[in-house]
Short mmCIF file of C-alpha atoms in Angstrom, two decimals:
data_model
loop_
_atom_site.label_atom_id
_atom_site.label_comp_id
_atom_site.label_asym_id
_atom_site.label_seq_id
_atom_site.Cartn_x
_atom_site.Cartn_y
_atom_site.Cartn_z
CA MET A 185 1.68 -12.83 -10.33
CA ARG A 186 4.46 -14.13 -8.29
CA GLU A 187 2.65 -17.61 -7.41
CA THR A 188 2.50 -18.75 -11.02
CA ILE A 189 5.63 -17.60 -11.35
CA GLU A 190 7.06 -20.25 -8.33
CA ARG A 191 4.16 -23.03 -9.47
CA VAL A 192 6.40 -22.76 -12.68
CA LYS A 193 10.02 -22.69 -11.54
CA THR A 194 9.12 -25.91 -10.42
CA THR A 195 8.35 -27.90 -13.23
CA ARG A 196 10.48 -26.27 -15.68
CA SER A 197 14.56 -26.00 -15.98
CA GLN A 198 16.92 -23.62 -14.47
CA GLU A 199 18.20 -22.82 -17.51
CA TRP A 200 14.21 -21.73 -18.94
CA LEU A 201 13.94 -19.40 -15.62
CA ASP A 202 17.56 -17.71 -16.29
CA PHE A 203 16.67 -17.28 -19.60
CA ALA A 204 13.04 -15.45 -19.16
CA ILE A 205 15.29 -13.35 -16.45
CA TRP A 206 17.64 -12.11 -19.55
CA TYR A 207 15.11 -12.08 -21.90
CA HIS A 208 12.59 -9.44 -19.31
CA ALA A 209 14.83 -7.50 -17.22
CA GLU A 210 18.78 -7.46 -18.80
CA GLN A 211 18.15 -6.04 -22.00
CA ASP A 212 17.24 -2.94 -22.90
CA TYR A 213 13.91 -1.84 -21.64
CA GLY A 214 14.99 -3.84 -18.42
CA LYS A 215 17.80 -1.55 -18.10
CA ARG A 216 16.06 1.15 -18.92
CA LYS A 217 13.34 0.54 -16.03
CA GLY A 218 16.44 -0.47 -13.55
CA LEU A 219 14.86 -4.03 -13.71
CA HIS A 220 17.70 -6.68 -12.60
CA GLY A 221 17.83 -10.70 -11.74
CA TYR A 222 14.19 -12.80 -10.84
CA GLU A 223 12.70 -9.64 -8.63
CA GLY A 224 12.87 -7.31 -12.16
CA TYR A 225 11.50 -10.39 -14.13
CA ILE A 226 8.27 -10.28 -11.86
CA GLN A 227 8.27 -6.63 -11.92
CA PHE A 228 8.29 -7.24 -15.57
CA LEU A 229 5.27 -9.27 -15.72
CA GLU A 230 3.35 -7.01 -13.09
CA HIS A 231 3.38 -4.11 -15.53
CA ARG A 232 2.97 -6.34 -18.67
CA ARG A 233 -0.29 -7.31 -16.84
CA GLU A 234 -1.44 -4.10 -16.02
CA LEU A 235 -0.97 -2.46 -19.46
CA GLU A 236 -2.60 -5.82 -21.21
CA LEU A 237 -5.85 -5.06 -18.64
CA GLN A 238 -5.62 -1.21 -19.80
CA ILE A 239 -5.62 -2.39 -23.29
CA ILE A 240 -8.65 -4.88 -23.01
CA GLU A 241 -10.90 -2.29 -21.36
CA GLN A 242 -10.37 -0.18 -24.64
CA LEU A 243 -11.23 -2.83 -26.71
CA PRO A 244 -14.31 -2.09 -28.70
CA PHE A 245 -16.03 -5.69 -27.84
CA GLN A 246 -16.98 -7.45 -24.71
CA SER A 247 -13.85 -9.93 -23.28
CA PHE A 248 -13.89 -11.83 -20.15
CA ILE A 249 -11.31 -12.22 -17.94
CA MET A 250 -10.47 -15.80 -16.22
CA ASP A 251 -8.89 -16.44 -12.94
CA ASN A 252 -7.63 -20.05 -13.23
CA SER A 253 -5.39 -19.28 -9.83
CA ASP A 254 -6.48 -22.74 -8.47
CA TYR A 255 -5.47 -24.39 -11.85
CA ALA A 256 -8.96 -25.87 -12.00
CA TRP A 257 -8.62 -26.60 -15.84
CA GLU A 258 -11.99 -28.70 -16.39
CA ASN A 259 -13.80 -25.77 -14.62
CA GLN A 260 -12.48 -23.64 -17.09
CA GLN A 261 -13.29 -25.25 -19.98
CA GLN A 262 -16.81 -24.87 -18.78
CA THR A 263 -16.62 -21.35 -17.77
CA VAL A 264 -15.39 -20.69 -21.75
CA LEU A 265 -17.97 -23.37 -23.43
CA ASN A 266 -21.20 -21.56 -21.15
CA ILE A 267 -19.86 -17.62 -22.10
CA MET A 268 -19.58 -19.19 -25.61
CA MET A 269 -23.09 -20.58 -25.85
CA LYS A 270 -24.60 -17.59 -24.28
CA TYR A 271 -23.58 -15.40 -27.05
CA LEU A 272 -23.63 -17.69 -30.11
#
């Protein structure tokens, strides 16, 4: 998670990062969880990911989680196409 945000930070403005931190860590949810600043933002994203993975496991249909940490979008597109062709 941290690596992704570090990468995104290089392509977006400081204003974007400041807003994301404020939005996720400095409002009621973040305050209740004791989140602060950049580290709090990362903690929020990690917790959200845990929740999302739990929800995905409970879905009544097959799902796929793709790892695109190397940002190889063309490979991911091919993977999606292969999955779709298998199940259509």
